[in-house]
Amino acid sequence: MPNDTLNRAGASIPAHAGGATATSTMAPAAATATATGSATARHTAVDHPAAQPASDNPGAGSHARTEVRAKGRGRAPAKNAGTADARAKPRDAFFDNAKYLAIVLVAMGHSWEPLRHGSRSAAALYITVYAFHMPAFIIISGYFSRSFDMRKDRLQRLITGVAVPYILFEVAYTFFKRWADDDPGYPISLTDPWYLTWFLAALFIWRLTTPLWKIVRWPVPLALAIAVLASVSPNIGDDLDLQRVLQFLPFFVIGLSLRPEHFKLVRRKQARILAVPVFAAALVFAYWAAPRMNAAWFYHRDAAQELAAPWWSGAVMTLAMFGCSLVLVACFFAWIPGRTMWCTALGAGTLYGYLLHGFLAKGSRFWNWYDHPWVHTPWGAVLLTLIAGTVVTLLCTPPVQRAFRFAMEPKMTWAFKKDPVGMARGRN
């Protein structure tokens, strides 16, 4: 994640089917009645949001199960129950492992940021990690946004799971800065994301545009063209960190375009072996580039002109870094284990770790923890790295999730209109 100490401008996720058995003695009239009831039930399940499977509509899960029990005649209710059970698939350990390891790298990267000016090795690690950790997160977010549409329950989850945490943490971060940085006049601004909240604002915008990317013929080239244009447009401004929204957009659109077989390609043994020299080459290049390159390019926060570079370099750097990031993301995915591990369950809490560790990351700067000389020694850097990984791991654990669920995943049923059709069905 980018460092915002000098400049304000600069969590995805996401049986048994019984049926009426016709005997050989069934009368034609009974068969006709069964077919009619089945067609009616199928029509209801498609047209009525409350009758969608519980995996897509948490609020309708109990209602759907009650309906199946109450209307357990004919084929349609049983088939609908089978569909619900089939869609309520267990979480994929690969993606939970990937999210957990990515959030650990995010926290470690933040711990290295104050060290990179005095250590070329720390700067090389910092550049390498920043080249792929957020693209990896964003690709996964896009992959799990493939089913997003304007259905009521999905819009509600977008509000409660993205918009509400954005508002709460933007306010919380502001009050924290006022207190910890002794800056009581620091303003609250919901249009100017501070520090980590930019990702929530971007995710909200990206998900809303998902239906549009589904209908265009060449979504990835179009998104990449938008990113290139943004990189040479300094007048976009800082509202909602639109530069980041647009420059990171291609990774989200790639996620929307991926299928399970694409992930299987990079998880083959050959890919894992090839990832070793690729990462080694990336580290060597980063070590060479560290004193020569402005790390702000990796934040995707500014246009080329704002980085004191010629305008055309924005297009060149955007395309070059896009290619490098994709290669490193593929190598990162190649190393992710697909089996259930001790850390797999933590993948469901990465948004908690992401947002909560920001208080310590910023507090360490406000309270001058990096002024201690031992921090800048090799062993100090190693210890700091281990501390960062441990802290973010603890922040992803179930107890922390339960404690902060009110802010991260509020239900807020009181804030949304009741579905009149669903209420009428519930009374019948």
C-alpha positions as a Markdown table, in Angstrom:
| # | Residue | x | y | z |
|---|---|---|---|---|
| 1 | Met | 0.0 | 0.0 | 0.0 |
| 2 | Pro | 1.2 | 3.5 | -0.8 |
| 3 | Asn | 2.7 | 5.8 | 1.8 |
| 4 | Asp | 0.6 | 8.8 | 2.5 |
| 5 | Thr | 2.6 | 10.6 | 5.1 |
| 6 | Leu | 3.4 | 13.6 | 3.0 |
| 7 | Asn | 0.5 | 13.7 | 0.7 |
| 8 | Arg | -3.2 | 13.0 | 1.4 |
| 9 | Ala | -3.8 | 12.3 | -2.2 |
| 10 | Gly | -1.3 | 9.9 | -2.2 |
| 11 | Ala | -12.8 | -7.7 | 2.5 |
| 12 | Ser | -13.8 | -10.8 | -1.9 |
| 13 | Ile | -14.7 | -13.1 | -1.8 |
| 14 | Pro | -16.2 | -13.8 | -1.3 |
| 15 | Ala | -26.2 | -31.5 | -1.1 |
| 16 | His | -29.0 | -33.1 | -1.1 |
| 17 | Ala | -31.7 | -32.7 | -3.6 |
| 18 | Gly | -34.8 | -34.7 | -3.2 |
| 19 | Gly | -37.5 | -35.0 | -5.9 |
| 20 | Ala | -40.9 | -36.6 | -6.3 |
| 21 | Thr | -40.6 | -40.0 | -7.8 |
| 22 | Ala | -43.1 | -41.0 | -10.3 |
| 23 | Thr | -44.3 | -44.6 | -10.2 |
| 24 | Ser | -45.4 | -46.6 | -13.1 |
| 25 | Thr | -49.0 | -46.3 | -12.0 |
| 26 | Met | -49.1 | -42.5 | -12.1 |
| 27 | Ala | -52.2 | -41.2 | -13.9 |
| 28 | Pro | -51.8 | -38.8 | -16.8 |
| 29 | Ala | -53.8 | -36.2 | -14.9 |
| 30 | Ala | -51.4 | -36.4 | -11.9 |
| 31 | Ala | -48.4 | -36.1 | -14.2 |
| 32 | Thr | -49.9 | -33.0 | -15.7 |
| 33 | Ala | -50.6 | -31.5 | -12.3 |
| 34 | Thr | -47.0 | -32.2 | -11.3 |
| 35 | Ala | -45.5 | -30.6 | -14.4 |
| 36 | Thr | -47.7 | -27.5 | -13.9 |
| 37 | Gly | -46.7 | -27.1 | -10.3 |
| 38 | Ser | -43.0 | -27.5 | -11.3 |
| 39 | Ala | -43.2 | -24.8 | -13.9 |
| 40 | Thr | -45.0 | -22.4 | -11.5 |
| 41 | Ala | -42.4 | -23.0 | -8.8 |
| 42 | Arg | -39.5 | -22.5 | -11.3 |
| 43 | His | -41.0 | -19.2 | -12.4 |
| 44 | Thr | -41.3 | -18.1 | -8.8 |
| 45 | Ala | -37.7 | -19.0 | -8.0 |
| 46 | Val | -36.4 | -17.0 | -11.0 |
| 47 | Asp | -38.5 | -13.9 | -10.7 |
| 48 | His | -38.6 | -13.4 | -7.0 |
| 49 | Pro | -35.4 | -12.3 | -5.3 |
| 50 | Ala | -36.3 | -13.7 | -1.9 |
| 51 | Ala | -36.5 | -17.2 | -3.4 |
| 52 | Gln | -32.9 | -17.1 | -4.7 |
| 53 | Pro | -30.4 | -19.6 | -3.1 |
| 54 | Ala | -29.2 | -18.9 | 0.3 |
| 55 | Ser | -25.6 | -18.6 | -1.0 |
| 56 | Asp | -26.5 | -15.5 | -2.9 |
| 57 | Asn | -29.1 | -14.0 | -0.6 |
| 58 | Pro | -28.4 | -14.6 | 3.1 |
| 59 | Gly | -31.6 | -12.9 | 4.2 |
| 60 | Ala | -33.7 | -15.3 | 2.2 |
| 61 | Gly | -32.1 | -18.5 | 3.2 |
| 62 | Ser | -34.5 | -19.5 | 6.0 |
| 63 | His | -37.5 | -18.3 | 3.9 |
| 64 | Ala | -36.4 | -20.5 | 1.0 |
| 65 | Arg | -35.9 | -23.5 | 3.2 |
| 66 | Thr | -39.4 | -23.0 | 4.8 |
| 67 | Glu | -40.9 | -22.7 | 1.3 |
| 68 | Val | -39.4 | -26.0 | 0.3 |
| 69 | Arg | -40.7 | -27.8 | 3.3 |
| 70 | Ala | -44.2 | -26.2 | 3.0 |
| 71 | Lys | -44.4 | -26.9 | -0.7 |
| 72 | Gly | -42.7 | -30.2 | -0.8 |
| 73 | Arg | -44.9 | -31.4 | -3.7 |
| 74 | Gly | -43.7 | -31.8 | -7.2 |
| 75 | Arg | -40.3 | -31.5 | -8.7 |
| 76 | Ala | -39.6 | -27.8 | -8.6 |
| 77 | Pro | -39.2 | -27.1 | -4.9 |
| 78 | Ala | -36.8 | -30.1 | -4.5 |
| 79 | Lys | -34.8 | -29.0 | -7.6 |
| 80 | Asn | -34.6 | -25.5 | -6.2 |
| 81 | Ala | -33.3 | -26.8 | -2.9 |
| 82 | Gly | -30.7 | -28.9 | -4.8 |
| 83 | Thr | -29.6 | -25.8 | -6.7 |
| 84 | Ala | -29.2 | -23.9 | -3.4 |
| 85 | Asp | -27.2 | -26.6 | -1.9 |
| 86 | Ala | -25.0 | -27.0 | -5.0 |
| 87 | Arg | -24.3 | -23.3 | -5.0 |
| 88 | Ala | -23.4 | -23.2 | -1.3 |
| 89 | Lys | -20.0 | -24.6 | -2.1 |
| 90 | Pro | -17.2 | -24.6 | 0.5 |
| 91 | Arg | -14.6 | -21.8 | 0.3 |
| 92 | Asp | -11.6 | -22.6 | -1.9 |
| 93 | Ala | -8.5 | -22.9 | 0.2 |
| 94 | Phe | -6.3 | -21.6 | -2.6 |
| 95 | Phe | -8.0 | -18.2 | -2.6 |
| 96 | Asp | -8.1 | -17.9 | 1.2 |
| 97 | Asn | -4.4 | -18.8 | 1.3 |
| 98 | Ala | -3.6 | -16.3 | -1.4 |
| 99 | Lys | -5.5 | -13.5 | 0.4 |
| 100 | Tyr | -3.8 | -14.2 | 3.7 |
| 101 | Leu | -0.3 | -14.3 | 2.2 |
| 102 | Ala | -1.0 | -11.1 | 0.2 |
| 103 | Ile | -2.2 | -9.2 | 3.3 |
| 104 | Val | 0.9 | -10.3 | 5.2 |
| 105 | Leu | 3.0 | -8.9 | 2.3 |
| 106 | Val | 1.0 | -5.6 | 2.5 |
| 107 | Ala | 1.8 | -5.3 | 6.2 |
| 108 | Met | 5.5 | -6.2 | 5.7 |
| 109 | Gly | 5.7 | -3.7 | 2.9 |
| 110 | His | 4.4 | -0.9 | 5.1 |
| 111 | Ser | 7.0 | -1.8 | 7.7 |
| 112 | Trp | 9.8 | -1.6 | 5.1 |
| 113 | Glu | 8.7 | 1.8 | 3.8 |
| 114 | Pro | 10.7 | 3.9 | 6.4 |
| 115 | Leu | 13.7 | 1.6 | 6.0 |
| 116 | Arg | 14.2 | 1.8 | 2.2 |
| 117 | His | 16.0 | 5.2 | 2.2 |
| 118 | Gly | 18.8 | 3.8 | 4.3 |
| 119 | Ser | 18.9 | 0.3 | 3.0 |
| 120 | Arg | 19.1 | -0.7 | -0.7 |
| 121 | Ser | 18.1 | -4.2 | 0.1 |
| 122 | Ala | 15.0 | -3.0 | 1.9 |
| 123 | Ala | 14.2 | -0.8 | -1.0 |
| 124 | Ala | 14.6 | -3.7 | -3.5 |
| 125 | Leu | 12.2 | -5.9 | -1.4 |
| 126 | Tyr | 9.8 | -3.0 | -1.1 |
| 127 | Ile | 9.7 | -2.4 | -4.9 |
| 128 | Thr | 9.3 | -6.0 | -5.7 |
| 129 | Val | 6.4 | -6.6 | -3.3 |
| 130 | Tyr | 4.7 | -3.4 | -4.4 |
| 131 | Ala | 4.8 | -4.5 | -8.0 |
| 132 | Phe | 2.4 | -7.3 | -7.3 |
| 133 | His | 0.7 | -7.4 | -3.9 |
| 134 | Met | -2.1 | -5.0 | -4.7 |
| 135 | Pro | -2.6 | -6.2 | -8.2 |
| 136 | Ala | -3.0 | -9.7 | -6.8 |
| 137 | Phe | -5.6 | -8.5 | -4.3 |
| 138 | Ile | -7.5 | -6.6 | -7.0 |
| 139 | Ile | -7.5 | -9.6 | -9.4 |
| 140 | Ile | -9.0 | -11.8 | -6.7 |
| 141 | Ser | -11.5 | -9.1 | -6.0 |
| 142 | Gly | -12.5 | -9.0 | -9.6 |
| 143 | Tyr | -12.7 | -12.8 | -9.9 |
| 144 | Phe | -15.2 | -12.9 | -7.0 |
| 145 | Ser | -17.2 | -10.0 | -8.5 |
| 146 | Arg | -18.0 | -11.9 | -11.7 |
| 147 | Ser | -21.6 | -12.6 | -10.5 |
| 148 | Phe | -22.3 | -9.1 | -9.4 |
| 149 | Asp | -25.3 | -7.4 | -10.9 |
| 150 | Met | -27.9 | -4.9 | -9.8 |
| 151 | Arg | -29.9 | -7.4 | -7.8 |
| 152 | Lys | -31.2 | -6.0 | -4.6 |
| 153 | Asp | -29.4 | -8.3 | -2.2 |
| 154 | Arg | -26.1 | -7.8 | -4.0 |
| 155 | Leu | -26.5 | -4.0 | -3.9 |
| 156 | Gln | -27.2 | -4.3 | -0.2 |
| 157 | Arg | -24.1 | -6.3 | 0.4 |
| 158 | Leu | -22.1 | -3.7 | -1.6 |
| 159 | Ile | -23.3 | -1.0 | 0.7 |
| 160 | Thr | -22.9 | -2.9 | 4.0 |
| 161 | Gly | -19.6 | -4.6 | 3.1 |
| 162 | Val | -17.8 | -1.8 | 1.2 |
| 163 | Ala | -19.5 | 1.6 | 1.5 |
| 164 | Val | -20.2 | 1.5 | 5.2 |
| 165 | Pro | -16.7 | 0.3 | 6.2 |
| 166 | Tyr | -15.3 | 3.0 | 4.0 |
| 167 | Ile | -17.3 | 5.8 | 5.8 |
| 168 | Leu | -16.6 | 4.4 | 9.3 |
| 169 | Phe | -12.8 | 3.9 | 8.8 |
| 170 | Glu | -12.4 | 7.2 | 7.0 |
| 171 | Val | -13.9 | 8.9 | 10.0 |
| 172 | Ala | -11.9 | 6.7 | 12.4 |
| 173 | Tyr | -8.6 | 7.3 | 10.6 |
| 174 | Thr | -9.2 | 11.0 | 10.7 |
| 175 | Phe | -9.8 | 11.1 | 14.5 |
| 176 | Phe | -6.8 | 8.8 | 15.0 |
| 177 | Lys | -4.6 | 11.2 | 13.0 |
| 178 | Arg | -6.0 | 14.2 | 15.0 |
| 179 | Trp | -5.0 | 12.5 | 18.2 |
| 180 | Ala | -1.8 | 10.6 | 17.3 |
| 181 | Asp | -0.3 | 13.2 | 15.1 |
| 182 | Asp | -1.4 | 16.1 | 17.3 |
| 183 | Asp | -3.3 | 17.7 | 14.4 |
| 184 | Pro | -6.8 | 18.6 | 15.9 |
| 185 | Gly | -7.8 | 20.5 | 12.8 |
| 186 | Tyr | -7.3 | 17.7 | 10.3 |
| 187 | Pro | -10.6 | 17.6 | 8.3 |
| 188 | Ile | -13.0 | 14.7 | 7.7 |
| 189 | Ser | -13.4 | 14.2 | 4.0 |
| 190 | Leu | -15.4 | 11.4 | 2.5 |
| 191 | Thr | -14.3 | 12.4 | -1.0 |
| 192 | Asp | -10.6 | 12.3 | -0.3 |
| 193 | Pro | -9.7 | 8.8 | 1.0 |
| 194 | Trp | -6.9 | 8.8 | 3.6 |
| 195 | Tyr | -4.3 | 6.0 | 3.6 |
| 196 | Leu | -5.9 | 2.5 | 3.2 |
| 197 | Thr | -9.5 | 3.5 | 2.6 |
| 198 | Trp | -8.8 | 4.3 | -1.1 |
| 199 | Phe | -9.2 | 0.5 | -1.8 |
| 200 | Leu | -12.7 | 0.5 | -0.5 |
| 201 | Ala | -13.7 | 3.5 | -2.6 |
| 202 | Ala | -12.1 | 1.9 | -5.6 |
| 203 | Leu | -13.8 | -1.5 | -5.0 |
| 204 | Phe | -17.2 | 0.2 | -4.7 |
| 205 | Ile | -16.7 | 1.9 | -8.1 |
| 206 | Trp | -15.3 | -1.2 | -9.8 |
| 207 | Arg | -18.1 | -3.4 | -8.6 |
| 208 | Leu | -20.8 | -0.9 | -9.8 |
| 209 | Thr | -19.2 | -1.0 | -13.3 |
| 210 | Thr | -19.1 | -4.8 | -13.4 |
| 211 | Pro | -22.2 | -5.1 | -15.6 |
| 212 | Leu | -20.6 | -2.8 | -18.2 |
| 213 | Trp | -17.4 | -4.8 | -18.5 |
| 214 | Lys | -19.5 | -7.9 | -19.1 |
| 215 | Ile | -21.1 | -6.5 | -22.2 |
| 216 | Val | -18.1 | -5.0 | -24.0 |
| 217 | Arg | -16.2 | -7.0 | -26.5 |
| 218 | Trp | -12.6 | -6.3 | -25.4 |
| 219 | Pro | -12.8 | -5.4 | -21.7 |
| 220 | Val | -9.1 | -5.7 | -20.8 |
| 221 | Pro | -7.7 | -3.6 | -23.6 |
| 222 | Leu | -10.4 | -1.0 | -23.0 |
| 223 | Ala | -9.5 | -0.9 | -19.2 |
| 224 | Leu | -5.8 | -0.7 | -20.1 |
| 225 | Ala | -6.5 | 2.2 | -22.4 |
| 226 | Ile | -8.3 | 4.0 | -19.7 |
| 227 | Ala | -5.4 | 3.5 | -17.3 |
| 228 | Val | -3.0 | 4.8 | -19.8 |
| 229 | Leu | -5.1 | 7.9 | -20.4 |
| 230 | Ala | -5.4 | 8.5 | -16.6 |
| 231 | Ser | -1.6 | 8.3 | -16.3 |
| 232 | Val | -1.1 | 11.3 | -18.6 |
| 233 | Ser | -4.0 | 13.3 | -17.2 |
| 234 | Pro | -2.9 | 15.3 | -14.1 |
| 235 | Asn | -6.2 | 17.2 | -14.0 |
| 236 | Ile | -8.2 | 14.2 | -12.8 |
| 237 | Gly | -7.8 | 15.4 | -9.3 |
| 238 | Asp | -7.8 | 13.7 | -5.9 |
| 239 | Asp | -11.5 | 13.0 | -5.4 |
| 240 | Leu | -12.1 | 9.4 | -4.4 |
| 241 | Asp | -8.5 | 8.8 | -5.5 |
| 242 | Leu | -9.6 | 8.4 | -9.1 |
| 243 | Gln | -6.1 | 8.1 | -10.4 |
| 244 | Arg | -5.8 | 4.9 | -8.4 |
| 245 | Val | -9.3 | 3.7 | -9.4 |
| 246 | Leu | -8.5 | 4.1 | -13.1 |
| 247 | Gln | -4.8 | 3.0 | -13.1 |
| 248 | Phe | -5.6 | -0.2 | -11.1 |
| 249 | Leu | -8.8 | -0.8 | -13.1 |
| 250 | Pro | -7.2 | -3.3 | -15.6 |
| 251 | Phe | -6.4 | -5.8 | -12.8 |
| 252 | Phe | -10.0 | -5.8 | -11.6 |
| 253 | Val | -11.2 | -6.3 | -15.2 |
| 254 | Ile | -8.7 | -9.2 | -15.7 |
| 255 | Gly | -10.2 | -10.8 | -12.5 |
| 256 | Leu | -13.6 | -10.5 | -14.0 |
| 257 | Ser | -12.4 | -12.2 | -17.2 |
| 258 | Leu | -10.6 | -15.1 | -15.5 |
| 259 | Arg | -12.0 | -18.6 | -15.1 |
| 260 | Pro | -11.0 | -21.5 | -12.7 |
| 261 | Glu | -8.9 | -23.1 | -15.5 |
| 262 | His | -6.7 | -20.0 | -15.7 |
| 263 | Phe | -5.7 | -20.4 | -12.1 |
| 264 | Lys | -5.0 | -24.1 | -12.7 |
| 265 | Leu | -2.5 | -23.1 | -15.4 |
| 266 | Val | -0.3 | -21.1 | -13.0 |
| 267 | Arg | -0.6 | -23.8 | -10.3 |
| 268 | Arg | 1.2 | -26.5 | -12.3 |
| 269 | Lys | 4.6 | -27.8 | -11.3 |
| 270 | Gln | 6.3 | -26.2 | -14.3 |
| 271 | Ala | 4.9 | -22.8 | -13.3 |
| 272 | Arg | 6.1 | -23.1 | -9.7 |
| 273 | Ile | 9.6 | -24.0 | -10.9 |
| 274 | Leu | 9.7 | -21.1 | -13.4 |
| 275 | Ala | 8.5 | -18.7 | -10.8 |
| 276 | Val | 11.8 | -19.1 | -8.9 |
| 277 | Pro | 14.1 | -17.5 | -11.5 |
| 278 | Val | 11.5 | -14.9 | -12.4 |
| 279 | Phe | 11.3 | -13.7 | -8.8 |
| 280 | Ala | 15.1 | -13.8 | -8.5 |
| 281 | Ala | 15.4 | -11.7 | -11.6 |
| 282 | Ala | 12.8 | -9.3 | -10.3 |
| 283 | Leu | 14.8 | -8.8 | -7.0 |
| 284 | Val | 18.0 | -8.2 | -9.0 |
| 285 | Phe | 16.3 | -5.6 | -11.2 |
| 286 | Ala | 14.7 | -4.0 | -8.2 |
| 287 | Tyr | 18.1 | -3.8 | -6.4 |
| 288 | Trp | 19.5 | -2.0 | -9.5 |
| 289 | Ala | 16.5 | 0.2 | -9.9 |
| 290 | Ala | 16.1 | 1.2 | -6.3 |
| 291 | Pro | 18.3 | 4.3 | -6.3 |
| 292 | Arg | 17.3 | 5.2 | -9.9 |
| 293 | Met | 13.5 | 4.9 | -9.9 |
| 294 | Asn | 10.8 | 6.9 | -8.2 |
| 295 | Ala | 8.8 | 4.3 | -6.1 |
| 296 | Ala | 5.7 | 6.5 | -6.4 |
| 297 | Trp | 5.1 | 4.8 | -9.8 |
| 298 | Phe | 4.0 | 1.7 | -8.0 |
| 299 | Tyr | 1.4 | 3.6 | -6.0 |
| 300 | His | -0.5 | 4.5 | -9.2 |
| 301 | Arg | -1.6 | 7.6 | -7.4 |
| 302 | Asp | -0.3 | 10.3 | -9.7 |
| 303 | Ala | -0.1 | 11.2 | -13.4 |
| 304 | Ala | 3.4 | 11.3 | -15.0 |
| 305 | Gln | 3.5 | 15.1 | -15.0 |
| 306 | Glu | 2.9 | 15.1 | -11.2 |
| 307 | Leu | 6.0 | 12.9 | -10.8 |
| 308 | Ala | 8.1 | 15.4 | -12.8 |
| 309 | Ala | 8.3 | 13.1 | -15.8 |
| 310 | Pro | 7.4 | 13.8 | -19.4 |
| 311 | Trp | 3.8 | 13.0 | -20.3 |
| 312 | Trp | 4.6 | 10.1 | -22.6 |
| 313 | Ser | 6.4 | 8.3 | -19.9 |
| 314 | Gly | 3.0 | 7.8 | -18.2 |
| 315 | Ala | 1.9 | 5.6 | -21.0 |
| 316 | Val | 5.2 | 3.7 | -21.2 |
| 317 | Met | 5.4 | 3.1 | -17.5 |
| 318 | Thr | 1.7 | 2.0 | -17.2 |
| 319 | Leu | 2.1 | -0.6 | -19.9 |
| 320 | Ala | 5.5 | -1.8 | -18.7 |
| 321 | Met | 4.4 | -2.1 | -15.1 |
| 322 | Phe | 1.2 | -3.7 | -16.1 |
| 323 | Gly | 3.1 | -6.5 | -17.8 |
| 324 | Cys | 5.6 | -6.9 | -15.0 |
| 325 | Ser | 2.9 | -7.0 | -12.4 |
| 326 | Leu | 0.9 | -9.6 | -14.2 |
| 327 | Val | 4.0 | -11.8 | -14.5 |
| 328 | Leu | 4.8 | -11.5 | -10.8 |
| 329 | Val | 1.2 | -12.0 | -9.8 |
| 330 | Ala | 1.2 | -15.3 | -11.8 |
| 331 | Cys | 4.4 | -16.3 | -10.0 |
| 332 | Phe | 2.9 | -15.5 | -6.7 |
| 333 | Phe | -0.2 | -17.6 | -7.4 |
| 334 | Ala | 2.0 | -20.4 | -8.6 |
| 335 | Trp | 3.5 | -20.7 | -5.1 |
| 336 | Ile | 0.1 | -20.6 | -3.2 |
| 337 | Pro | -0.8 | -23.9 | -1.7 |
| 338 | Gly | -4.2 | -25.2 | -2.6 |
| 339 | Arg | -4.7 | -27.4 | 0.5 |
| 340 | Thr | -6.2 | -26.3 | 3.8 |
| 341 | Met | -3.6 | -25.0 | 6.1 |
| 342 | Trp | -3.4 | -23.4 | 9.6 |
| 343 | Cys | -3.7 | -20.0 | 7.9 |
| 344 | Thr | -6.5 | -20.8 | 5.5 |
| 345 | Ala | -9.3 | -19.7 | 7.8 |
| 346 | Leu | -7.6 | -16.3 | 8.2 |
| 347 | Gly | -8.2 | -15.6 | 4.5 |
| 348 | Ala | -11.8 | -14.8 | 5.4 |
| 349 | Gly | -10.6 | -12.0 | 7.6 |
| 350 | Thr | -8.1 | -10.1 | 5.4 |
| 351 | Leu | -10.3 | -7.0 | 5.2 |
| 352 | Tyr | -10.0 | -6.8 | 9.0 |
| 353 | Gly | -6.3 | -7.2 | 9.0 |
| 354 | Tyr | -6.0 | -4.7 | 6.1 |
| 355 | Leu | -7.9 | -1.9 | 7.7 |
| 356 | Leu | -7.0 | -2.4 | 11.4 |
| 357 | His | -3.2 | -2.7 | 10.8 |
| 358 | Gly | -3.3 | 0.8 | 9.3 |
| 359 | Phe | -3.6 | 2.3 | 12.8 |
| 360 | Leu | -0.3 | 0.7 | 13.9 |
| 361 | Ala | 1.4 | 1.4 | 10.5 |
| 362 | Lys | 0.6 | 5.1 | 10.8 |
| 363 | Gly | 1.1 | 5.2 | 14.6 |
| 364 | Ser | 4.6 | 4.0 | 14.2 |
| 365 | Arg | 5.4 | 7.1 | 12.1 |
| 366 | Phe | 3.5 | 9.5 | 14.3 |
| 367 | Trp | 5.2 | 8.2 | 17.5 |
| 368 | Asn | 8.7 | 8.1 | 15.9 |
| 369 | Trp | 9.3 | 4.4 | 16.5 |
| 370 | Tyr | 11.6 | 4.3 | 13.5 |
| 371 | Asp | 13.9 | 6.8 | 15.2 |
| 372 | His | 15.5 | 4.1 | 17.2 |
| 373 | Pro | 18.9 | 3.1 | 15.6 |
| 374 | Trp | 18.4 | -0.7 | 16.2 |
| 375 | Val | 15.4 | -0.6 | 13.8 |
| 376 | His | 17.7 | 0.2 | 10.9 |
| 377 | Thr | 20.2 | -2.6 | 11.5 |
| 378 | Pro | 19.8 | -5.9 | 9.5 |
| 379 | Trp | 18.5 | -7.8 | 12.6 |
| 380 | Gly | 16.2 | -4.9 | 13.4 |
| 381 | Ala | 14.7 | -5.0 | 9.9 |
| 382 | Val | 14.2 | -8.8 | 10.2 |
| 383 | Leu | 12.5 | -8.4 | 13.6 |
| 384 | Leu | 10.3 | -5.6 | 12.3 |
| 385 | Thr | 9.2 | -7.8 | 9.4 |
| 386 | Leu | 8.3 | -10.6 | 11.7 |
| 387 | Ile | 6.4 | -8.3 | 14.0 |
| 388 | Ala | 4.4 | -6.9 | 11.1 |
| 389 | Gly | 3.5 | -10.4 | 9.8 |
| 390 | Thr | 2.5 | -11.5 | 13.3 |
| 391 | Val | 0.3 | -8.5 | 14.0 |
| 392 | Val | -1.6 | -8.6 | 10.8 |
| 393 | Thr | -2.1 | -12.4 | 11.3 |
| 394 | Leu | -3.6 | -11.7 | 14.7 |
| 395 | Leu | -5.9 | -9.1 | 13.2 |
| 396 | Cys | -7.3 | -11.6 | 10.8 |
| 397 | Thr | -8.3 | -14.1 | 13.5 |
| 398 | Pro | -12.0 | -15.0 | 14.3 |
| 399 | Pro | -12.0 | -13.2 | 17.7 |
| 400 | Val | -11.0 | -9.9 | 16.0 |
| 401 | Gln | -13.6 | -10.6 | 13.3 |
| 402 | Arg | -16.3 | -11.0 | 15.9 |
| 403 | Ala | -15.3 | -7.9 | 17.7 |
| 404 | Phe | -15.3 | -5.6 | 14.6 |
| 405 | Arg | -18.0 | -7.3 | 12.5 |
| 406 | Phe | -20.3 | -4.4 | 13.5 |
| 407 | Ala | -18.1 | -2.1 | 11.4 |
| 408 | Met | -16.9 | -4.5 | 8.7 |
| 409 | Glu | -20.0 | -6.5 | 7.9 |
| 410 | Pro | -23.1 | -4.8 | 9.5 |
| 411 | Lys | -26.4 | -6.4 | 8.6 |
| 412 | Met | -28.4 | -3.1 | 8.7 |
| 413 | Thr | -31.7 | -4.7 | 7.7 |
| 414 | Trp | -33.4 | -1.6 | 9.2 |
| 415 | Ala | -31.8 | 0.6 | 6.4 |
| 416 | Phe | -33.4 | -1.2 | 3.5 |
| 417 | Lys | -37.0 | -1.4 | 2.2 |
| 418 | Lys | -38.8 | -4.7 | 2.7 |
| 419 | Asp | -39.6 | -6.6 | -0.5 |
| 420 | Pro | -43.4 | -6.4 | -0.7 |
| 421 | Val | -43.6 | -9.6 | -2.9 |
| 422 | Gly | -41.5 | -11.5 | -0.4 |
| 423 | Met | -43.5 | -10.3 | 2.5 |
| 424 | Ala | -46.7 | -11.4 | 0.8 |
| 425 | Arg | -45.2 | -14.8 | 0.1 |
| 426 | Gly | -44.2 | -15.1 | 3.7 |
| 427 | Arg | -47.8 | -14.6 | 4.9 |
| 428 | Asn | -49.1 | -17.3 | 2.6 |
